[in-house]
Amino acid sequence: MHSSTKKWLCLKYSSVILIPLMAWFIVNLVSIYDMEYTVLVNFFNTPSSQILYSFFLIFAFLFSSLTISEIFEDYIHNEKIKYVANKVLYIFAIIMPLITIISMLNITI
């Protein structure tokens, strides 16, 4: 399978996975929007919320990095700059969800 086909399939699969995760996140964000800090911390301390939010972050950053990478492919014509931009983007897409997930796991009241 060609690499662009793999990228396209990964983009489509991640977008399908993001639909229920985004719906879950929006419903819960609306329900905890005006709550106190302790309610918010209790929400993120439940294992199901931690797992779903972690998957949401991972797939959101995967989806965004794949779409931004396509923009780089279309509009950056210098191969060296395109390569560096894609590598920095992929590193960012790995590090940012990890930092967020680790920070979420360390939340205390």
The first five atom37 places (N, CA, C, CB, O) and aatype in JSON, in Angstrom:
{
  "aatype": [12, 8, 15, 15, 16, 11, 11, 17, 10, 4, 10, 11, 18, 15, 15, 19, 9, 10, 9, 14, 10, 12, 0, 17, 13, 9, 19, 2, 10, 19, 15, 9, 18, 3, 12, 6, 18, 16, 19, 10, 19, 2, 13, 13, 2, 16, 14, 15, 15, 5, 9, 10, 18, 15, 13, 13, 10, 9, 13, 0, 13, 10, 13, 15, 15, 10, 16, 9, 15, 6, 9, 13, 6, 3, 18, 9, 8, 2, 6, 11, 9, 11, 18, 19, 0, 2, 11, 19, 10, 18, 9, 13, 0, 9, 9, 12, 14, 10, 9, 16, 9, 9, 15, 12, 10, 2, 9, 16, 9],
  "atom_mask": [
    [1, 1, 1, 1, 1],
    [1, 1, 1, 1, 1],
    [1, 1, 1, 1, 1],
    [1, 1, 1, 1, 1],
    [1, 1, 1, 1, 1],
    [1, 1, 1, 1, 1],
    [1, 1, 1, 1, 1],
    [1, 1, 1, 1, 1],
    [1, 1, 1, 1, 1],
    [1, 1, 1, 1, 1],
    [1, 1, 1, 1, 1],
    [1, 1, 1, 1, 1],
    [1, 1, 1, 1, 1],
    [1, 1, 1, 1, 1],
    [1, 1, 1, 1, 1],
    [1, 1, 1, 1, 1],
    [1, 1, 1, 1, 1],
    [1, 1, 1, 1, 1],
    [1, 1, 1, 1, 1],
    [1, 1, 1, 1, 1],
    [1, 1, 1, 1, 1],
    [1, 1, 1, 1, 1],
    [1, 1, 1, 1, 1],
    [1, 1, 1, 1, 1],
    [1, 1, 1, 1, 1],
    [1, 1, 1, 1, 1],
    [1, 1, 1, 1, 1],
    [1, 1, 1, 1, 1],
    [1, 1, 1, 1, 1],
    [1, 1, 1, 1, 1],
    [1, 1, 1, 1, 1],
    [1, 1, 1, 1, 1],
    [1, 1, 1, 1, 1],
    [1, 1, 1, 1, 1],
    [1, 1, 1, 1, 1],
    [1, 1, 1, 1, 1],
    [1, 1, 1, 1, 1],
    [1, 1, 1, 1, 1],
    [1, 1, 1, 1, 1],
    [1, 1, 1, 1, 1],
    [1, 1, 1, 1, 1],
    [1, 1, 1, 1, 1],
    [1, 1, 1, 1, 1],
    [1, 1, 1, 1, 1],
    [1, 1, 1, 1, 1],
    [1, 1, 1, 1, 1],
    [1, 1, 1, 1, 1],
    [1, 1, 1, 1, 1],
    [1, 1, 1, 1, 1],
    [1, 1, 1, 1, 1],
    [1, 1, 1, 1, 1],
    [1, 1, 1, 1, 1],
    [1, 1, 1, 1, 1],
    [1, 1, 1, 1, 1],
    [1, 1, 1, 1, 1],
    [1, 1, 1, 1, 1],
    [1, 1, 1, 1, 1],
    [1, 1, 1, 1, 1],
    [1, 1, 1, 1, 1],
    [1, 1, 1, 1, 1],
    [1, 1, 1, 1, 1],
    [1, 1, 1, 1, 1],
    [1, 1, 1, 1, 1],
    [1, 1, 1, 1, 1],
    [1, 1, 1, 1, 1],
    [1, 1, 1, 1, 1],
    [1, 1, 1, 1, 1],
    [1, 1, 1, 1, 1],
    [1, 1, 1, 1, 1],
    [1, 1, 1, 1, 1],
    [1, 1, 1, 1, 1],
    [1, 1, 1, 1, 1],
    [1, 1, 1, 1, 1],
    [1, 1, 1, 1, 1],
    [1, 1, 1, 1, 1],
    [1, 1, 1, 1, 1],
    [1, 1, 1, 1, 1],
    [1, 1, 1, 1, 1],
    [1, 1, 1, 1, 1],
    [1, 1, 1, 1, 1],
    [1, 1, 1, 1, 1],
    [1, 1, 1, 1, 1],
    [1, 1, 1, 1, 1],
    [1, 1, 1, 1, 1],
    [1, 1, 1, 1, 1],
    [1, 1, 1, 1, 1],
    [1, 1, 1, 1, 1],
    [1, 1, 1, 1, 1],
    [1, 1, 1, 1, 1],
    [1, 1, 1, 1, 1],
    [1, 1, 1, 1, 1],
    [1, 1, 1, 1, 1],
    [1, 1, 1, 1, 1],
    [1, 1, 1, 1, 1],
    [1, 1, 1, 1, 1],
    [1, 1, 1, 1, 1],
    [1, 1, 1, 1, 1],
    [1, 1, 1, 1, 1],
    [1, 1, 1, 1, 1],
    [1, 1, 1, 1, 1],
    [1, 1, 1, 1, 1],
    [1, 1, 1, 1, 1],
    [1, 1, 1, 1, 1],
    [1, 1, 1, 1, 1],
    [1, 1, 1, 1, 1],
    [1, 1, 1, 1, 1],
    [1, 1, 1, 1, 1],
    [1, 1, 1, 1, 1],
    [1, 1, 1, 1, 1]
  ],
  "atom_positions": [
    [[0.85, -1.18, 0.0], [0.0, 0.0, 0.0], [0.89, 1.24, 0.0], [-0.96, 0.0, 1.22], [1.89, 1.3, 0.71]],
    [[0.51, 2.19, -0.78], [1.27, 3.43, -0.91], [1.15, 4.26, 0.38], [0.76, 4.25, -2.13], [0.13, 4.2, 1.07]],
    [[2.19, 5.02, 0.7], [2.19, 5.79, 1.96], [1.08, 6.84, 1.99], [3.55, 6.46, 2.15], [0.52, 7.1, 3.05]],
    [[0.77, 7.43, 0.85], [-0.31, 8.43, 0.84], [-1.67, 7.76, 1.09], [-0.33, 9.2, -0.5], [-2.57, 8.37, 1.67]],
    [[-1.82, 6.51, 0.64], [-3.06, 5.77, 0.91], [-3.17, 5.46, 2.39], [-3.11, 4.46, 0.09], [-4.26, 5.56, 2.96]],
    [[-2.06, 5.09, 3.01], [-2.06, 4.82, 4.46], [-2.42, 6.08, 5.24], [-0.67, 4.3, 4.92], [-3.2, 6.04, 6.19]],
    [[-1.85, 7.21, 4.82], [-2.14, 8.48, 5.48], [-3.61, 8.85, 5.33], [-1.25, 9.6, 4.91], [-4.25, 9.3, 6.28]],
    [[-4.15, 8.65, 4.12], [-5.55, 8.96, 3.87], [-6.46, 8.07, 4.72], [-5.88, 8.78, 2.37], [-7.42, 8.57, 5.31]],
    [[-6.17, 6.76, 4.79], [-6.97, 5.84, 5.61], [-6.88, 6.21, 7.09], [-6.5, 4.39, 5.4], [-7.89, 6.19, 7.8]],
    [[-5.69, 6.55, 7.55], [-5.52, 6.94, 8.95], [-6.32, 8.21, 9.25], [-4.03, 7.16, 9.27], [-6.92, 8.33, 10.32]],
    [[-6.33, 9.13, 8.32], [-7.1, 10.36, 8.48], [-8.59, 10.06, 8.57], [-6.83, 11.33, 7.32], [-9.3, 10.63, 9.4]],
    [[-9.07, 9.18, 7.72], [-10.5, 8.83, 7.72], [-10.88, 8.06, 8.97], [-10.85, 8.0, 6.48], [-11.92, 8.34, 9.57]],
    [[-10.05, 7.09, 9.39], [-10.35, 6.32, 10.6], [-10.33, 7.21, 11.84], [-9.35, 5.17, 10.75], [-11.18, 7.08, 12.72]],
    [[-9.35, 8.09, 11.91], [-9.28, 8.97, 13.09], [-10.46, 9.93, 13.13], [-7.96, 9.76, 13.08], [-10.94, 10.27, 14.21]],
    [[-10.94, 10.38, 11.98], [-12.1, 11.27, 11.98], [-13.35, 10.54, 12.42], [-12.31, 11.87, 10.59], [-14.19, 11.11, 13.13]],
    [[-13.5, 9.28, 12.03], [-14.66, 8.49, 12.46], [-14.6, 8.22, 13.96], [-14.74, 7.15, 11.68], [-15.62, 8.27, 14.64]],
    [[-13.42, 7.95, 14.48], [-13.25, 7.71, 15.92], [-13.5, 8.99, 16.71], [-11.84, 7.16, 16.21], [-14.02, 8.95, 17.83]],
    [[-13.14, 10.13, 16.13], [-13.31, 11.4, 16.83], [-14.77, 11.82, 16.98], [-12.56, 12.48, 16.11], [-15.09, 12.58, 17.89]],
    [[-15.64, 11.36, 16.14], [-17.05, 11.78, 16.2], [-17.69, 11.43, 17.54], [-17.84, 11.13, 15.07], [-18.21, 12.34, 18.2]],
    [[-17.67, 10.16, 18.0], [-18.28, 9.89, 19.31], [-17.49, 10.48, 20.48], [-18.41, 8.39, 19.51], [-18.07, 10.87, 21.49]],
    [[-16.16, 10.56, 20.33], [-15.37, 11.16, 21.4], [-15.66, 12.65, 21.54], [-13.87, 10.94, 21.13], [-15.72, 13.17, 22.65]],
    [[-15.84, 13.32, 20.42], [-16.18, 14.75, 20.46], [-17.57, 14.95, 21.04], [-16.09, 15.37, 19.06], [-17.79, 15.89, 21.81]],
    [[-18.5, 14.09, 20.68], [-19.85, 14.19, 21.25], [-19.81, 13.98, 22.76], [-20.79, 13.15, 20.59], [-20.45, 14.71, 23.51]],
    [[-19.06, 12.98, 23.2], [-18.91, 12.74, 24.65], [-18.3, 13.95, 25.33], [-18.04, 11.49, 24.9], [-18.77, 14.37, 26.39]],
    [[-17.25, 14.52, 24.73], [-16.58, 15.67, 25.33], [-17.51, 16.88, 25.4], [-15.31, 16.01, 24.54], [-17.53, 17.57, 26.42]],
    [[-18.25, 17.16, 24.36], [-19.14, 18.32, 24.35], [-20.25, 18.16, 25.39], [-19.75, 18.52, 22.95], [-20.56, 19.1, 26.12]],
    [[-20.85, 16.98, 25.46], [-21.92, 16.74, 26.45], [-21.39, 16.93, 27.86], [-22.5, 15.32, 26.28], [-22.05, 17.56, 28.69]],
    [[-20.22, 16.39, 28.14], [-19.66, 16.51, 29.48], [-19.16, 17.92, 29.77], [-18.54, 15.53, 29.67], [-19.23, 18.38, 30.91]],
    [[-18.65, 18.61, 28.77], [-18.21, 19.99, 28.98], [-19.39, 20.88, 29.32], [-17.49, 20.52, 27.73], [-19.29, 21.74, 30.2]],
    [[-20.5, 20.67, 28.64], [-21.7, 21.46, 28.94], [-22.2, 21.16, 30.36], [-22.82, 21.17, 27.91], [-22.66, 22.06, 31.06]],
    [[-22.11, 19.9, 30.77], [-22.62, 19.54, 32.09], [-21.73, 20.02, 33.23], [-22.78, 18.04, 32.18], [-22.22, 20.25, 34.34]],
    [[-20.43, 20.18, 32.99], [-19.53, 20.62, 34.07], [-19.07, 22.06, 33.91], [-18.32, 19.7, 34.14], [-18.22, 22.52, 34.67]],
    [[-19.62, 22.77, 32.94], [-19.14, 24.12, 32.62], [-19.23, 25.07, 33.81], [-19.94, 24.69, 31.47], [-18.25, 25.77, 34.1]],
    [[-20.34, 25.13, 34.5], [-20.53, 26.07, 35.6], [-20.31, 25.45, 36.98], [-21.92, 26.65, 35.54], [-20.67, 26.06, 37.99]],
    [[-19.74, 24.28, 37.03], [-19.53, 23.6, 38.3], [-18.28, 24.13, 39.0], [-19.42, 22.07, 38.09], [-17.48, 24.85, 38.41]],
    [[-18.14, 23.74, 40.26], [-16.97, 24.15, 41.04], [-15.76, 23.32, 40.65], [-17.25, 24.02, 42.54], [-15.86, 22.31, 39.94]],
    [[-14.61, 23.77, 41.12], [-13.34, 23.12, 40.82], [-13.34, 21.66, 41.28], [-12.19, 23.87, 41.48], [-12.84, 20.8, 40.56]],
    [[-13.88, 21.38, 42.43], [-13.86, 20.01, 42.96], [-14.67, 19.06, 42.08], [-14.39, 19.99, 44.39], [-14.29, 17.9, 41.91]],
    [[-15.78, 19.54, 41.53], [-16.59, 18.71, 40.64], [-15.8, 18.4, 39.36], [-17.94, 19.42, 40.29], [-15.83, 17.28, 38.85]],
    [[-15.11, 19.41, 38.87], [-14.28, 19.21, 37.68], [-13.15, 18.22, 37.95], [-13.7, 20.54, 37.22], [-12.89, 17.35, 37.12]],
    [[-12.5, 18.35, 39.09], [-11.42, 17.42, 39.45], [-11.98, 16.01, 39.63], [-10.71, 17.89, 40.73], [-11.36, 15.04, 39.19]],
    [[-13.12, 15.9, 40.27], [-13.73, 14.58, 40.44], [-14.09, 13.96, 39.1], [-14.98, 14.68, 41.32], [-13.97, 12.75, 38.91]],
    [[-14.54, 14.78, 38.17], [-14.85, 14.27, 36.83], [-13.61, 13.7, 36.16], [-15.45, 15.39, 35.96], [-13.65, 12.6, 35.6]],
    [[-12.49, 14.43, 36.22], [-11.27, 13.96, 35.58], [-10.53, 12.9, 36.39], [-10.36, 15.12, 35.32], [-9.57, 12.31, 35.89]],
    [[-10.95, 12.64, 37.61], [-10.34, 11.57, 38.4], [-11.04, 10.23, 38.21], [-10.37, 11.94, 39.86], [-10.52, 9.21, 38.67]],
    [[-12.17, 10.2, 37.55], [-12.81, 8.91, 37.29], [-12.08, 8.22, 36.15], [-14.34, 9.09, 36.95], [-11.71, 8.86, 35.16]],
    [[-11.85, 6.91, 36.28], [-11.08, 6.19, 35.25], [-11.71, 6.26, 33.85], [-10.93, 4.74, 35.65], [-11.0, 6.37, 32.86]],
    [[-13.02, 6.19, 33.78], [-13.65, 6.23, 32.45], [-13.41, 7.59, 31.78], [-15.16, 5.95, 32.55], [-13.15, 7.65, 30.58]],
    [[-13.5, 8.66, 32.53], [-13.26, 9.99, 31.97], [-11.8, 10.15, 31.56], [-13.64, 11.09, 32.98], [-11.5, 10.74, 30.52]],
    [[-10.9, 9.63, 32.37], [-9.49, 9.72, 32.03], [-9.18, 8.97, 30.74], [-8.63, 9.18, 33.17], [-8.44, 9.46, 29.88]],
    [[-9.74, 7.79, 30.61], [-9.48, 6.99, 29.41], [-10.08, 7.64, 28.17], [-10.04, 5.57, 29.58], [-9.41, 7.77, 27.14]],
    [[-11.33, 8.05, 28.27], [-11.98, 8.67, 27.11], [-11.33, 9.99, 26.72], [-13.47, 8.89, 27.4], [-11.16, 10.28, 25.54]],
    [[-10.97, 10.8, 27.72], [-10.33, 12.07, 27.43], [-8.94, 11.85, 26.83], [-10.24, 12.93, 28.7], [-8.51, 12.6, 25.96]],
    [[-8.24, 10.83, 27.31], [-6.93, 10.52, 26.75], [-7.05, 10.1, 25.3], [-6.24, 9.41, 27.55], [-6.27, 10.56, 24.45]],
    [[-8.01, 9.24, 24.99], [-8.23, 8.84, 23.6], [-8.63, 10.04, 22.75], [-9.3, 7.75, 23.51], [-8.19, 10.19, 21.61]],
    [[-9.47, 10.9, 23.31], [-9.88, 12.11, 22.6], [-8.67, 12.96, 22.25], [-10.88, 12.92, 23.45], [-8.56, 13.43, 21.12]],
    [[-7.77, 13.17, 23.2], [-6.59, 13.99, 22.93], [-5.68, 13.34, 21.89], [-5.82, 14.22, 24.22], [-5.2, 14.01, 20.98]],
    [[-5.45, 12.06, 22.04], [-4.56, 11.36, 21.11], [-5.1, 11.42, 19.69], [-4.37, 9.9, 21.54], [-4.36, 11.75, 18.76]],
    [[-6.37, 11.1, 19.51], [-6.93, 11.12, 18.17], [-7.09, 12.53, 17.62], [-8.26, 10.41, 18.16], [-6.97, 12.74, 16.41]],
    [[-7.36, 13.49, 18.47], [-7.47, 14.88, 18.0], [-6.12, 15.39, 17.5], [-8.0, 15.79, 19.13], [-6.05, 16.04, 16.46]],
    [[-5.06, 15.1, 18.24], [-3.74, 15.54, 17.79], [-3.28, 14.75, 16.57], [-2.73, 15.41, 18.92], [-2.6, 15.3, 15.7]],
    [[-3.63, 13.47, 16.5], [-3.3, 12.69, 15.31], [-4.0, 13.26, 14.08], [-3.69, 11.21, 15.51], [-3.38, 13.46, 13.04]],
    [[-5.29, 13.52, 14.22], [-6.07, 14.07, 13.12], [-5.53, 15.43, 12.69], [-7.55, 14.18, 13.51], [-5.36, 15.7, 11.5]],
    [[-5.26, 16.3, 13.66], [-4.77, 17.64, 13.31], [-3.39, 17.58, 12.67], [-4.73, 18.53, 14.55], [-3.12, 18.33, 11.73]],
    [[-2.51, 16.71, 13.16], [-1.18, 16.63, 12.55], [-1.25, 16.08, 11.13], [-0.25, 15.76, 13.41], [-0.49, 16.52, 10.27]],
    [[-2.14, 15.13, 10.89], [-2.28, 14.61, 9.53], [-2.84, 15.66, 8.57], [-3.18, 13.38, 9.53], [-2.39, 15.76, 7.42]],
    [[-3.8, 16.44, 9.03], [-4.37, 17.46, 8.15], [-3.39, 18.6, 7.91], [-5.67, 18.0, 8.74], [-3.29, 19.11, 6.79]],
    [[-2.66, 19.01, 8.93], [-1.66, 20.06, 8.74], [-0.52, 19.57, 7.86], [-1.12, 20.54, 10.1], [0.03, 20.34, 7.07]],
    [[-0.18, 18.3, 7.99], [0.85, 17.72, 7.13], [0.44, 17.77, 5.66], [1.13, 16.27, 7.55], [1.28, 18.01, 4.79]],
    [[-0.82, 17.56, 5.4], [-1.31, 17.66, 4.02], [-1.19, 19.09, 3.49], [-2.76, 17.19, 3.93], [-0.9, 19.31, 2.32]],
    [[-1.41, 20.06, 4.36], [-1.24, 21.46, 3.97], [0.22, 21.73, 3.65], [-1.75, 22.41, 5.08], [0.53, 22.42, 2.67]],
    [[1.13, 21.19, 4.48], [2.56, 21.34, 4.2], [2.9, 20.72, 2.84], [3.4, 20.68, 5.32], [3.66, 21.31, 2.06]],
    [[2.35, 19.55, 2.56], [2.63, 18.87, 1.29], [2.17, 19.7, 0.1], [1.96, 17.5, 1.26], [2.81, 19.71, -0.95]],
    [[1.06, 20.4, 0.26], [0.51, 21.17, -0.85], [1.17, 22.52, -1.05], [-0.95, 21.36, -0.65], [1.31, 22.97, -2.18]],
    [[1.58, 23.18, 0.02], [1.99, 24.57, -0.09], [3.46, 24.84, 0.17], [1.2, 25.38, 0.84], [3.93, 25.94, -0.13]],
    [[4.22, 23.89, 0.72], [5.65, 24.1, 0.9], [6.37, 23.33, -0.2], [6.13, 23.62, 2.34], [6.24, 22.11, -0.3]],
    [[7.11, 24.04, -1.02], [7.73, 23.4, -2.17], [9.18, 23.02, -1.91], [7.66, 24.32, -3.35], [9.72, 22.15, -2.6]],
    [[9.83, 23.63, -0.94], [11.19, 23.26, -0.58], [11.14, 21.97, 0.25], [11.9, 24.42, 0.21], [10.54, 21.94, 1.32]],
    [[11.78, 20.92, -0.25], [11.7, 19.6, 0.39], [12.32, 19.58, 1.79], [12.4, 18.57, -0.47], [11.81, 18.89, 2.67]],
    [[13.39, 20.32, 2.0], [14.04, 20.36, 3.32], [13.13, 21.01, 4.36], [15.38, 21.1, 3.25], [12.98, 20.51, 5.47]],
    [[12.54, 22.12, 4.0], [11.64, 22.83, 4.91], [10.41, 21.98, 5.18], [11.23, 24.21, 4.33], [9.94, 21.91, 6.32]],
    [[9.89, 21.33, 4.16], [8.73, 20.47, 4.32], [9.04, 19.3, 5.26], [8.26, 19.94, 2.95], [8.22, 18.94, 6.11]],
    [[10.22, 18.71, 5.11], [10.63, 17.59, 5.97], [10.75, 18.03, 7.42], [11.97, 17.01, 5.48], [10.26, 17.35, 8.32]],
    [[11.41, 19.16, 7.65], [11.58, 19.66, 9.01], [10.24, 20.05, 9.62], [12.54, 20.86, 9.03], [9.97, 19.77, 10.79]],
    [[9.4, 20.69, 8.84], [8.08, 21.1, 9.34], [7.25, 19.88, 9.73], [7.34, 21.94, 8.28], [6.59, 19.9, 10.77]],
    [[7.28, 18.84, 8.92], [6.53, 17.62, 9.25], [7.08, 16.94, 10.49], [6.56, 16.66, 8.08], [6.31, 16.46, 11.32]],
    [[8.39, 16.88, 10.62], [8.99, 16.24, 11.81], [8.65, 17.01, 13.08], [10.53, 16.14, 11.66], [8.3, 16.41, 14.1]],
    [[8.74, 18.33, 13.03], [8.38, 19.15, 14.19], [6.91, 18.98, 14.53], [8.7, 20.64, 13.93], [6.53, 18.9, 15.7]],
    [[6.08, 18.92, 13.52], [4.64, 18.72, 13.72], [4.36, 17.38, 14.37], [3.9, 18.81, 12.39], [3.56, 17.32, 15.31]],
    [[5.0, 16.31, 13.91], [4.76, 14.99, 14.48], [5.3, 14.89, 15.91], [5.41, 13.92, 13.61], [4.68, 14.24, 16.76]],
    [[6.43, 15.52, 16.18], [6.95, 15.54, 17.56], [5.99, 16.29, 18.47], [8.36, 16.2, 17.6], [5.71, 15.84, 19.59]],
    [[5.49, 17.43, 18.0], [4.5, 18.2, 18.76], [3.24, 17.38, 19.02], [4.14, 19.49, 18.01], [2.67, 17.43, 20.1]],
    [[2.81, 16.61, 18.0], [1.59, 15.79, 18.13], [1.78, 14.62, 19.08], [1.17, 15.27, 16.77], [0.79, 14.04, 19.53]],
    [[3.0, 14.26, 19.39], [3.26, 13.21, 20.38], [3.44, 13.8, 21.76], [4.51, 12.4, 19.98], [2.9, 13.28, 22.74]],
    [[4.2, 14.88, 21.85], [4.55, 15.45, 23.16], [3.36, 16.13, 23.83], [5.69, 16.45, 23.0], [3.16, 15.95, 25.04]],
    [[2.58, 16.9, 23.11], [1.49, 17.66, 23.72], [0.42, 16.78, 24.35], [0.86, 18.55, 22.69], [0.01, 17.06, 25.48]],
    [[-0.07, 15.72, 23.7], [-1.03, 14.86, 24.38], [-0.42, 14.17, 25.6], [-1.58, 13.83, 23.42], [-1.1, 13.99, 26.62]],
    [[0.85, 13.77, 25.49], [1.5, 13.13, 26.64], [1.58, 14.06, 27.84], [2.9, 12.65, 26.26], [1.29, 13.66, 28.96]],
    [[1.97, 15.29, 27.6], [2.05, 16.27, 28.7], [0.66, 16.49, 29.3], [2.64, 17.61, 28.2], [0.51, 16.54, 30.52]],
    [[-0.33, 16.62, 28.45], [-1.69, 16.85, 28.94], [-2.22, 15.65, 29.72], [-2.63, 17.15, 27.77], [-2.83, 15.82, 30.78]],
    [[-1.99, 14.46, 29.23], [-2.46, 13.25, 29.91], [-1.75, 13.07, 31.25], [-2.25, 12.02, 29.03], [-2.38, 12.74, 32.25]],
    [[-0.44, 13.29, 31.27], [0.31, 13.18, 32.54], [-0.18, 14.23, 33.53], [1.83, 13.34, 32.29], [-0.32, 13.95, 34.72]],
    [[-0.42, 15.44, 33.05], [-0.93, 16.5, 33.94], [-2.3, 16.15, 34.46], [-0.97, 17.85, 33.21], [-2.61, 16.41, 35.63]],
    [[-3.14, 15.57, 33.62], [-4.48, 15.17, 34.06], [-4.42, 14.08, 35.11], [-5.31, 14.69, 32.86], [-5.22, 14.07, 36.05]],
    [[-3.48, 13.16, 34.96], [-3.36, 12.08, 35.94], [-2.84, 12.55, 37.29], [-2.45, 11.0, 35.4], [-3.03, 11.88, 38.3]],
    [[-2.18, 13.71, 37.29], [-1.63, 14.25, 38.52], [-2.54, 15.29, 39.2], [-0.29, 14.88, 38.23], [-2.13, 15.92, 40.18]],
    [[-3.75, 15.46, 38.71], [-4.67, 16.43, 39.3], [-5.13, 15.91, 40.67], [-5.9, 16.68, 38.35], [-5.55, 14.77, 40.81]],
    [[-5.04, 16.79, 41.65], [-5.56, 16.46, 42.99], [-6.43, 17.6, 43.47], [-4.41, 16.18, 44.0], [-6.36, 18.72, 42.97]],
    [[-7.23, 17.27, 44.45], [-8.13, 18.28, 45.02], [-7.38, 19.19, 45.95], [-9.3, 17.63, 45.76], [-7.97, 20.11, 46.52]]
  ]
}
